[in-house]
Coordinates of C-alpha atoms in Angstrom, one line a residue:
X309 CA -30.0 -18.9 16.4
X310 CA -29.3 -18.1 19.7
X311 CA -27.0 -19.2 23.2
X312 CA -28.7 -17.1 25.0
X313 CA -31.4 -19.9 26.2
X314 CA -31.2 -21.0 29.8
X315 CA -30.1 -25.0 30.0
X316 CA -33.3 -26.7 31.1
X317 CA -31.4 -30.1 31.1
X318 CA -28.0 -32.0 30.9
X319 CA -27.6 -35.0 28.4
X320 CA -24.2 -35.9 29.3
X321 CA -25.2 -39.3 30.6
X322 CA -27.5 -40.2 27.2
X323 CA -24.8 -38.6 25.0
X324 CA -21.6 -40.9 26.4
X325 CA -24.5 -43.9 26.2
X326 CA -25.4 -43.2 23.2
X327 CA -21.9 -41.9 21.2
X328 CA -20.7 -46.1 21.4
X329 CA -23.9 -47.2 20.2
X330 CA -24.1 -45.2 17.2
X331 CA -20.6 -46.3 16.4
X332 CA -21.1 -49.9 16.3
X333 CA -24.0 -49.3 14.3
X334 CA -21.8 -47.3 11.8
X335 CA -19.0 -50.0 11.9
X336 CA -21.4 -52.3 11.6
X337 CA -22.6 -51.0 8.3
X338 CA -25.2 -49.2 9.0
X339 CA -24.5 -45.7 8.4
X340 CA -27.6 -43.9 8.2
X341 CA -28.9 -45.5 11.1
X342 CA -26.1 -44.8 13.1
X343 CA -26.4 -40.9 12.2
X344 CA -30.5 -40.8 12.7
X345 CA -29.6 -42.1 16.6
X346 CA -27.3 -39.1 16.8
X347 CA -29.4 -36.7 14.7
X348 CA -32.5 -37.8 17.1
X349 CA -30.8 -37.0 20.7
X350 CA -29.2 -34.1 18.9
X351 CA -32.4 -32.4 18.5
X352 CA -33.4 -33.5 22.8
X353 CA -30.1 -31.4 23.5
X354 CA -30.5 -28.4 20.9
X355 CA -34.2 -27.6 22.5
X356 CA -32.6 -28.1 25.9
X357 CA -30.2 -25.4 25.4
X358 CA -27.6 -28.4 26.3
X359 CA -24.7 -26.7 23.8
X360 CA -21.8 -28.8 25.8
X361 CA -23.9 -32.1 24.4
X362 CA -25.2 -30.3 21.1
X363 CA -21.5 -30.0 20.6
X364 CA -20.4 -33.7 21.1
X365 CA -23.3 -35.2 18.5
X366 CA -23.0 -32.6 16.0
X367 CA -19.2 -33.0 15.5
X368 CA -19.7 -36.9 15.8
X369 CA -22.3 -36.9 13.3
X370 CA -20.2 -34.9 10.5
X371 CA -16.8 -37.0 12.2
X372 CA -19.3 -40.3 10.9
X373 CA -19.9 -38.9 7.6
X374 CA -16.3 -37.6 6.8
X375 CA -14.6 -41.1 7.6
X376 CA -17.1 -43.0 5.4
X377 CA -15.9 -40.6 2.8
X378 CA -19.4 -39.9 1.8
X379 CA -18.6 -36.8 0.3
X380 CA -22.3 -35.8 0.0
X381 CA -23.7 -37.0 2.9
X382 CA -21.1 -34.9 4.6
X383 CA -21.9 -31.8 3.0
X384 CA -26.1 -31.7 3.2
X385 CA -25.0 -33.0 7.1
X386 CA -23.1 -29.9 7.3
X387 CA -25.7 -27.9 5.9
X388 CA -28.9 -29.7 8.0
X389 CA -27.2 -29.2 11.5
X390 CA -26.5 -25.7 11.0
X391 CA -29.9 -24.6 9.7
X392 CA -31.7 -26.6 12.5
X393 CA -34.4 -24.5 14.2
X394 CA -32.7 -22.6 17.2
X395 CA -29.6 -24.8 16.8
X396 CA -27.0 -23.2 18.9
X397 CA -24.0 -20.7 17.9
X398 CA -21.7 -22.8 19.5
X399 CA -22.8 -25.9 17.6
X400 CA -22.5 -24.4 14.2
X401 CA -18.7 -22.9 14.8
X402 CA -18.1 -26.6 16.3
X403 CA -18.6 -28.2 13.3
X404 CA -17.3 -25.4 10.8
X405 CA -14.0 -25.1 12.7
X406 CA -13.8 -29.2 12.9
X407 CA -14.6 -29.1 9.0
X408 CA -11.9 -26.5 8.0
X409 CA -9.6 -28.7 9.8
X410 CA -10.2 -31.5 6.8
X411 CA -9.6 -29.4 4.0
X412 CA -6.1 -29.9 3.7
X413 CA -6.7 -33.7 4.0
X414 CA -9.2 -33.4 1.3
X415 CA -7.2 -31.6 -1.3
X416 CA -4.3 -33.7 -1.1
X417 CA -6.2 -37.5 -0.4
X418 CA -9.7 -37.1 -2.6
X419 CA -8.9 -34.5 -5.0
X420 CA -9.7 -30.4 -5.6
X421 CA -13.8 -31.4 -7.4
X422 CA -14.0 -32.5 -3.3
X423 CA -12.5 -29.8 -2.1
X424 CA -14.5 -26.9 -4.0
X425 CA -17.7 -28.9 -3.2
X426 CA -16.7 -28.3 0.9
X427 CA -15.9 -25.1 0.4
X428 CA -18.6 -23.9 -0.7
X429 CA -20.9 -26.1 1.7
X430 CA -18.8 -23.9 4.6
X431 CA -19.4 -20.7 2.5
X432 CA -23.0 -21.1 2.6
X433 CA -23.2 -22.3 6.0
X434 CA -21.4 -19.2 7.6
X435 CA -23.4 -16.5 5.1
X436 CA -24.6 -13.6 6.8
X437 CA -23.5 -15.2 10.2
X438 CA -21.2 -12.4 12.4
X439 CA -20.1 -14.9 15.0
X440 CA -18.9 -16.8 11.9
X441 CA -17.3 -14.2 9.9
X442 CA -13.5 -14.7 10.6
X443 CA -14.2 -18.8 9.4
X444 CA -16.0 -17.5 5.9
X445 CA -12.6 -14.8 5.3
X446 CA -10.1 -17.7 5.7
X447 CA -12.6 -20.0 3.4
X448 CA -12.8 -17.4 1.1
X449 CA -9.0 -16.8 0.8
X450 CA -8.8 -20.6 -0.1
X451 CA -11.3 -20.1 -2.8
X452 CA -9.6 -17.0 -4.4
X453 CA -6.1 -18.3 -4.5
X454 CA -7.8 -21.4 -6.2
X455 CA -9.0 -19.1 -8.6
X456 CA -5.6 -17.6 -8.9
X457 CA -4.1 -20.5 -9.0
X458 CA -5.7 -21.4 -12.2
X459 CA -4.1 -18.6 -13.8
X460 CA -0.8 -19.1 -12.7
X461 CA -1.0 -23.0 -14.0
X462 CA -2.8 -21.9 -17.1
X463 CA -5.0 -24.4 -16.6
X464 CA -7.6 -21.3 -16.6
X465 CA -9.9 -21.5 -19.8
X466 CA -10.8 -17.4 -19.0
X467 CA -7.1 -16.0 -17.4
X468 CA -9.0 -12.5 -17.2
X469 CA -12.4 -14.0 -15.4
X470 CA -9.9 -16.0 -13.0
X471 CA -8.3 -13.1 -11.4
X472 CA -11.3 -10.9 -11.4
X473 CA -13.2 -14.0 -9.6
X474 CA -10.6 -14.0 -7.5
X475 CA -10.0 -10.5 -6.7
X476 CA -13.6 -10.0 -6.5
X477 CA -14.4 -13.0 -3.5
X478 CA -11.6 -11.4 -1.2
X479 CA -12.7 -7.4 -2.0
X480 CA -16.5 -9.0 -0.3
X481 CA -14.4 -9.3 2.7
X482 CA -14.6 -5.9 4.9
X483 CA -12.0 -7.7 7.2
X484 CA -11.8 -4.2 9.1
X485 CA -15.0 -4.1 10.5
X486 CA -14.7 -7.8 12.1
X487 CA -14.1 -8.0 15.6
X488 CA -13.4 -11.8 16.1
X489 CA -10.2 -11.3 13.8
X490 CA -6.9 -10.5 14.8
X491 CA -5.0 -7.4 14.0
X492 CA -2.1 -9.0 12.2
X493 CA -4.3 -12.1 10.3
X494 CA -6.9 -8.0 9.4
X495 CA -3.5 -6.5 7.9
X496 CA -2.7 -9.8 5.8
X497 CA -6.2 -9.9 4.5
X498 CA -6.1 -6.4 3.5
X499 CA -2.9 -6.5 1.9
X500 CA -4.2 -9.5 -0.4
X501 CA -7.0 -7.8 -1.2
X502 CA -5.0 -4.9 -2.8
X503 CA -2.2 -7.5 -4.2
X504 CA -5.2 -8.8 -6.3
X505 CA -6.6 -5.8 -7.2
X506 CA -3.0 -4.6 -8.3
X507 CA -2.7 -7.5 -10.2
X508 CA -6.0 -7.3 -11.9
X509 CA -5.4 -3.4 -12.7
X510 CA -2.0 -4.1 -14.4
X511 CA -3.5 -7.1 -16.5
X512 CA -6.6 -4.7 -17.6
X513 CA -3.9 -2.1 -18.5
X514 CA -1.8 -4.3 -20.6
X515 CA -5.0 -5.2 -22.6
X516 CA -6.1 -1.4 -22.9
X517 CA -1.9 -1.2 -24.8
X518 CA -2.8 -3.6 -26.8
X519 CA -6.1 -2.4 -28.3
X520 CA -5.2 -0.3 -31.4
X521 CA -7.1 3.0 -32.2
X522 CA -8.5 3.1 -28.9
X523 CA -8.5 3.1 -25.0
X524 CA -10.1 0.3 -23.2
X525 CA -12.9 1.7 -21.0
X526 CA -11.0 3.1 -17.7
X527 CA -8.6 0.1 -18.0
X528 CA -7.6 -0.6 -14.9
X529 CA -8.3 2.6 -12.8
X530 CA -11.0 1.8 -10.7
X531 CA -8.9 -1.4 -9.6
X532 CA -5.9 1.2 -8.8
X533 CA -8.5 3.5 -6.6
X534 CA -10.2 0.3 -4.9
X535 CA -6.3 -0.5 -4.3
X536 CA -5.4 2.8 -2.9
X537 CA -9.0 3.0 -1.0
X538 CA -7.2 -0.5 1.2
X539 CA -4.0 0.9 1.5
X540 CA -5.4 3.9 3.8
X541 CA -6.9 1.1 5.9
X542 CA -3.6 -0.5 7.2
X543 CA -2.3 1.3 10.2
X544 CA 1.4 1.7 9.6
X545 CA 2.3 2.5 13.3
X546 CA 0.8 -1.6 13.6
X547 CA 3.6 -2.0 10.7
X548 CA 6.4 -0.5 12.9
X549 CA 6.5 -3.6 15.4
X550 CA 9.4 -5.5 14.6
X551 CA 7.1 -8.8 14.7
X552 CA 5.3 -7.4 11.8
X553 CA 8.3 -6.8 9.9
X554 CA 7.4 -8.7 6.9
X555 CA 4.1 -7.4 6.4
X556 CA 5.7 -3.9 6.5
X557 CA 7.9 -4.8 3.8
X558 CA 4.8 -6.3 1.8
X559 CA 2.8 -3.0 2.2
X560 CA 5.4 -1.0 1.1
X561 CA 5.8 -2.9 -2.1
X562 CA 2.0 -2.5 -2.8
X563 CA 2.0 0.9 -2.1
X564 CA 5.5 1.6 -4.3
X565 CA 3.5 -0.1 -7.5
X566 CA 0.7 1.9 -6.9
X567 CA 2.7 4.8 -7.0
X568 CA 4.7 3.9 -9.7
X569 CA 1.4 3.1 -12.1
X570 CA 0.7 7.2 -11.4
X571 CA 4.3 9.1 -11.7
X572 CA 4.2 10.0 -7.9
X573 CA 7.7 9.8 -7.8
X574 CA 8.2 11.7 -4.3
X575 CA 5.4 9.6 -2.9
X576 CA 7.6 6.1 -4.2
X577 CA 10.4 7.9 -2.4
X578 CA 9.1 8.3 0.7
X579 CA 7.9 4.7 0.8
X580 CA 11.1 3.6 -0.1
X581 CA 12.7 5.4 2.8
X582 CA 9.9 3.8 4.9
X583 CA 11.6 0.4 3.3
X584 CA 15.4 1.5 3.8
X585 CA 14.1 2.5 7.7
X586 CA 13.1 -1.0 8.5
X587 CA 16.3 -2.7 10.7
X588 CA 16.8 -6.0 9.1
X589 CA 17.0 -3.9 5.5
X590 CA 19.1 -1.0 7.0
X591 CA 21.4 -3.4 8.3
X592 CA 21.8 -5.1 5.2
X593 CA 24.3 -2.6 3.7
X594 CA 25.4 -4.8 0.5
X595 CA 22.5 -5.6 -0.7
X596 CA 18.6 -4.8 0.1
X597 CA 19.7 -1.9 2.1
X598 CA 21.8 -0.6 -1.1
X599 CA 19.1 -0.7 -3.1
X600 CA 16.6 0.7 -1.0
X601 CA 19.1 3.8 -0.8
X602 CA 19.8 3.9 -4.4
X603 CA 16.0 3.8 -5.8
X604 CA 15.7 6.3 -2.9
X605 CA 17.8 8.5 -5.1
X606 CA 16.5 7.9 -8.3
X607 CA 12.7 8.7 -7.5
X608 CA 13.6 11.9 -5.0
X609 CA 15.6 12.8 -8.1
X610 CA 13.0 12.3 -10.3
X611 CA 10.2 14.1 -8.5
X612 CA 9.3 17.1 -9.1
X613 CA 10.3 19.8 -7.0
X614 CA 8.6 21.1 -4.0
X615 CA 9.4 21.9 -0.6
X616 CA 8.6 18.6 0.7
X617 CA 11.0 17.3 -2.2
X618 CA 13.7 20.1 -1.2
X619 CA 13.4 19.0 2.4
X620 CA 14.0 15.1 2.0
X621 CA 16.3 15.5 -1.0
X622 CA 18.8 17.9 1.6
X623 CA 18.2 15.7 4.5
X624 CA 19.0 12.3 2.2
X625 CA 22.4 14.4 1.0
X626 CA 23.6 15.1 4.7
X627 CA 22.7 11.3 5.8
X628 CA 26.1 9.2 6.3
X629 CA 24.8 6.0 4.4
X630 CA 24.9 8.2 1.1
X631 CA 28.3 8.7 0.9
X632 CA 29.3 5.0 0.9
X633 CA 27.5 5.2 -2.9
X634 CA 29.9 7.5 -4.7
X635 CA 27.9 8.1 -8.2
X636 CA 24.3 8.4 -6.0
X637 CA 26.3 11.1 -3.6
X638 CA 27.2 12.9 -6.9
X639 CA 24.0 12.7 -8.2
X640 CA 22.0 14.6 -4.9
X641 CA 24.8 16.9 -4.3
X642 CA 24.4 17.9 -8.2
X643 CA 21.1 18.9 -7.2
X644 CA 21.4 20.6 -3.9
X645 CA 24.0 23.0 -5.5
X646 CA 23.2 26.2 -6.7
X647 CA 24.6 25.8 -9.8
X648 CA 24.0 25.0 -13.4
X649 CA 23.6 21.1 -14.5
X650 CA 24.5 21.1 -18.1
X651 CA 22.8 18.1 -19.2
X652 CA 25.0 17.1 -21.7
X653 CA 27.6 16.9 -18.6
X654 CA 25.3 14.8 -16.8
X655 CA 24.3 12.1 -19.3
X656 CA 28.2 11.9 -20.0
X657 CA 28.6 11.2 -16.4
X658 CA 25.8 9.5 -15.0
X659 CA 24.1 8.0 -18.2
X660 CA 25.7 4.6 -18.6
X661 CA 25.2 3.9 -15.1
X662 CA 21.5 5.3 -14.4
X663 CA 20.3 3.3 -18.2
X664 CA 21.3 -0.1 -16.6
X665 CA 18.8 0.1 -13.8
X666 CA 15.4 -0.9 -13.9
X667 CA 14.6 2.8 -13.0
X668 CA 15.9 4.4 -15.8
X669 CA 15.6 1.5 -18.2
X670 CA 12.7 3.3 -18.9
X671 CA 12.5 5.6 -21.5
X672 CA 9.9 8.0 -20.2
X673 CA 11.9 8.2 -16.8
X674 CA 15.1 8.8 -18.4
X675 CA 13.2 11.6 -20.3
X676 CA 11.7 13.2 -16.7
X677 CA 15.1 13.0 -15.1
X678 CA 16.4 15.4 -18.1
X679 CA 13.1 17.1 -17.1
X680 CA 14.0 17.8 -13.8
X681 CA 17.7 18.8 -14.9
X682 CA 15.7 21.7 -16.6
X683 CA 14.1 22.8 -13.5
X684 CA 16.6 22.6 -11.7
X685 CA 18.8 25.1 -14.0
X686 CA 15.8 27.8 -14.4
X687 CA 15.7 27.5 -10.8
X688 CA 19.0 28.7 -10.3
X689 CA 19.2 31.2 -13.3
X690 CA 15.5 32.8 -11.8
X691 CA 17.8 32.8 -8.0
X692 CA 21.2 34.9 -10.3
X693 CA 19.4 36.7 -13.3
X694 CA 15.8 39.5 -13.0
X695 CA 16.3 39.9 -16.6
X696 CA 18.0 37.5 -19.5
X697 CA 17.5 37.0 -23.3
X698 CA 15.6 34.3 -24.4
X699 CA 18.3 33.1 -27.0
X700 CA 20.9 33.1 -23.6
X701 CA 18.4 31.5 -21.8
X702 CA 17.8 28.6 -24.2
X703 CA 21.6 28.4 -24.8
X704 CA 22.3 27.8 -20.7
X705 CA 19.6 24.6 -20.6
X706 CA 20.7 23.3 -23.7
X707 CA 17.0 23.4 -25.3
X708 CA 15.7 24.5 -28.6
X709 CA 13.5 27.9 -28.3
X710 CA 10.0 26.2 -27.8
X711 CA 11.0 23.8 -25.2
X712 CA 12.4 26.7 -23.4
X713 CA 9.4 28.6 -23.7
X714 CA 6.8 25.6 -22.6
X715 CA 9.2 24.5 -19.6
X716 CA 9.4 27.9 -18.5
X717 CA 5.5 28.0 -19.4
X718 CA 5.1 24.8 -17.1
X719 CA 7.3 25.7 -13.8
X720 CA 5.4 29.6 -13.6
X721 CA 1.8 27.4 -14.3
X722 CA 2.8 25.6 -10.9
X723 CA 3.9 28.4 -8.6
X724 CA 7.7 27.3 -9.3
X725 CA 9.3 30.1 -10.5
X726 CA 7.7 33.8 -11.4
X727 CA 8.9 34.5 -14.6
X728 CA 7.3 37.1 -17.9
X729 CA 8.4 36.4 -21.3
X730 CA 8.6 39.5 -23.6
X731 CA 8.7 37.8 -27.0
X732 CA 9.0 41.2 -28.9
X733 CA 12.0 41.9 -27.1
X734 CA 13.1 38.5 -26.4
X735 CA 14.0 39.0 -22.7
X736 CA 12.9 36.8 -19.7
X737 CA 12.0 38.8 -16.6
X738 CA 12.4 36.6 -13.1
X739 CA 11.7 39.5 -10.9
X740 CA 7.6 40.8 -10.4
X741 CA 6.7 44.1 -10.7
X742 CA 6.5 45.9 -7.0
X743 CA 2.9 47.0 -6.2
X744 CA 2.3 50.2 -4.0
X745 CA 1.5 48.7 -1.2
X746 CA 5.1 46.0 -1.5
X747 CA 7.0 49.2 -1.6
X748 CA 5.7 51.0 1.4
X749 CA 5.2 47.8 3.3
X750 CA 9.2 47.9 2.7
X751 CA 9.9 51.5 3.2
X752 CA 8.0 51.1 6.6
X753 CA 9.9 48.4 7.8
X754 CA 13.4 50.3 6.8
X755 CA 12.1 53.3 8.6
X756 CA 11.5 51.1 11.7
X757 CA 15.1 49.4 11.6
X758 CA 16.5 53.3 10.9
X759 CA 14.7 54.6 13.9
X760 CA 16.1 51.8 15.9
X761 CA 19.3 52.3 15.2
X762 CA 18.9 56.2 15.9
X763 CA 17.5 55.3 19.2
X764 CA 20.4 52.7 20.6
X765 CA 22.7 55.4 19.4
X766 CA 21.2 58.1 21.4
X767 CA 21.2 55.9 24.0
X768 CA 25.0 55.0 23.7
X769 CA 25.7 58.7 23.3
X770 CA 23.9 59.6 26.3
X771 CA 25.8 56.8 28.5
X772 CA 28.9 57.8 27.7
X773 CA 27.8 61.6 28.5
X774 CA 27.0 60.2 31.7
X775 CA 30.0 58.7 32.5
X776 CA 32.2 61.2 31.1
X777 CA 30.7 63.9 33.6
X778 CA 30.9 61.7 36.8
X779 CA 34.4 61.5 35.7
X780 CA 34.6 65.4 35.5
X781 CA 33.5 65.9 38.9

């Protein structure tokens, strides 16, 4: 299947003679006959490289078939022109693209048994054809929200094999690869592609909670990795263009339940700041721009700390916007200070509030949040204390012995804090013994600041010597 073949010959003359004659036949009754007078000069213009002709006849033929409503007919029509020995590239996207224009028509007029029947004529006829490849996506993306669609009506006899049909036609699609497609129609593809694996991930999960004794095999996980695996393909500098504003917004939210399914809490963050940063929410100060802000809090709150997670949580507590919400200004500042958080303090203060979100409806969030209050306050008793009791210790973080012991256990596992617990004694060193080398690295660099200060004051000395004697004299 080729265009590259010279013309040898233009039918334009037989092919307006012979388009009216076929019609009358057609109107006439005579449908087949009509179509085998097409079909016949059809096959005159496909050897003769003719593809302007080629075009006219292929589109009338399938035009003929679609009007008489011969459902049938149309389809192995369809399927005969395209397969036709050396028919012409040109010729097969004429009568795909005029066919995709129907299926709307179809739907609505002769019912979805139609429908499916045509779509998957045009998903065999563009099969392993590249110059076809954008058609087959948007077919496809028909056929899988069909699929969906059962689910969503419960009309679905399977709900599990729906969405995994579903999910599974559009992941078939690498839309990236395809040249004939356009940037934006690439991104919305993609982003489908990962709302249905998402989808299919968090219905797998919610069957692995329900079996009892045991895990499901994997759940959903390799859904959430195949998710991930698309999100890297979306360029988000394409996302930054204001005309791509929605599909910005649509990424985002993909990427934030991803996230979320994990406990990466500074990575749901950051993509909620990517979310706040868009104009039309920014500007939005009552509403989606408040809430971006706010969850902006909650998970840079809730993450664990690092220096990335230092770095945002400072710059988010000098940004104006926070102080227009009071409590969430509180909150951040709580946690920029170098002070103690008492947590009792804090769930007086903040828990009513925080427990009505969505955020910290949850019990295991509400339980990381008190999490990172600990942290936080053997952060800043490891910054004021080399040595403390363990019984002091415990008594400052409001924590029973062991849960002192394994938090401290857990932040000097992760590089957090240096800490050494002397159980015999009960004392909690924060300071590391010096090696030899620490302390002469030290004592050479204090020699070097002494000697520098010895040799501007010799200097000095020797100035005003100077000075003095031209004075003198």
């Amino acid at each position: 299947m080729a265009d590259n073949k010279k013309q040898e010959r233009d039918f334009t003359k037989e092919v307006d003679a012979l388009l009216p004659e076929a019609d009358a036949l057609i109107k006439s009754g005579k449908l087949q006959d009509g179509l085998d007078k097409i079909l016949g000069l059809e096959k005159q213009t496909r050897n003769a490289a003719d593809l302007s002709s080629t075009i006219k006849l292929v589109k009338a033929a399938v035009q003929h078939a679609y009007n008489a409503r011969d459902f049938p007919l149309l389809n192995s029509t369809i399927s005969v022109l395209s397969k036709k020995h050396g028919q012409l590239k040109g010729a097969v996207s004429a009568i795909v693209e005029l066919t995709i224009s129907w299926l709307p028509e179809i739907k609505e007029r002769d019912g979805l048994e139609r429908w499916l029947e045509l779509l998957e004529t045009l998903r065999g006829v563009t099969e392993g054809k590249i110059f076809l490849e954008t058609p087959r996506a948007r077919v496809t993306l028909l056929l899988a929200h069909y699929h969906e669609g059962l689910l969503k009506s419960g009309k679905s006899l399977n709900p599990k094999e729906s969405l995994q049909t579903a999910s599974d036609l559009l992941s078939d699609l690498q839309v990236e690869t395809y040249s004939s497609m356009e940037r934006r129609e690439k991104t919305e593809f993609i982003l489908e592609q990962m709302r249905l694996l998402i989808a299919l991930a968090q219905q797998k999960d919610a069957e692995a909670e329900k079996k009892e004794g045991k895990e499901a095999l994997g759940g959903g996980e390799a859904e959430w990795i195949k998710a991930r695996v698309g999100g890297r393909k979306v360029n988000e500098e394409f996302l930054k263009e204001a005309v791509n504003e929605d599909l910005k917004l649509k990424y985002y939210d993909l990427m934030i339940q991803h996230a979320l399914h994990h406990s990466e809490y500074l990575d749901v963050a950051k993509y909620y700041h990517k979310v706040w940063e868009t104009p039309s929410i920014k500007e939005d100060v009552n509403d989606k721009g408040k809430i971006a802000l706010e969850h902006i809090v909650y998970y840079i709150v809730l993450a664990p700390h690092s220096n990335e997670q230092s770095d945002m949580l400072h710059h988010l507590y000098t940004d104006p916007a926070l102080t227009r919400l009071e409590l969430h200004y509180n909150l951040v500042k709580c946690f920029v200070t170098t002070e103690l958080m008492r947590w009792p303090g804090i769930a007086a203060i903040y828990g009513e509030s925080l427990r009505k979100t969505p955020v910290f409806s949850s019990k295991k969030r509400w339980e990381d949040l008190h999490a990172r209050v600990i942290e936080h306050n053997i952060r800043v008793v490891a910054q004021y204390y080399t040595r403390i009791s363990l019984t002091r210790l415990t008594s400052l973080l409001d924590l029973t012995l062991k849960q002192t012991e394994q938090t401290l256990a857990r932040l000097v596992v992760s590089g957090t804090v240096w800490a050494k617990i002397d159980r015999p004694a009960g004392i909690v060193s924060f300071r590391a013994k010096r090696s030899a080398e620490d302390v002469m690295n030290d004592w050479s660099s204090d020699m070097q600041k002494l000697l520098g200060l010895v040799e501007k004051t010799w200097m000095g000395m020797n100035a005003a010597q100077a000075a003095q004697s031209r004075v003198k004299s």
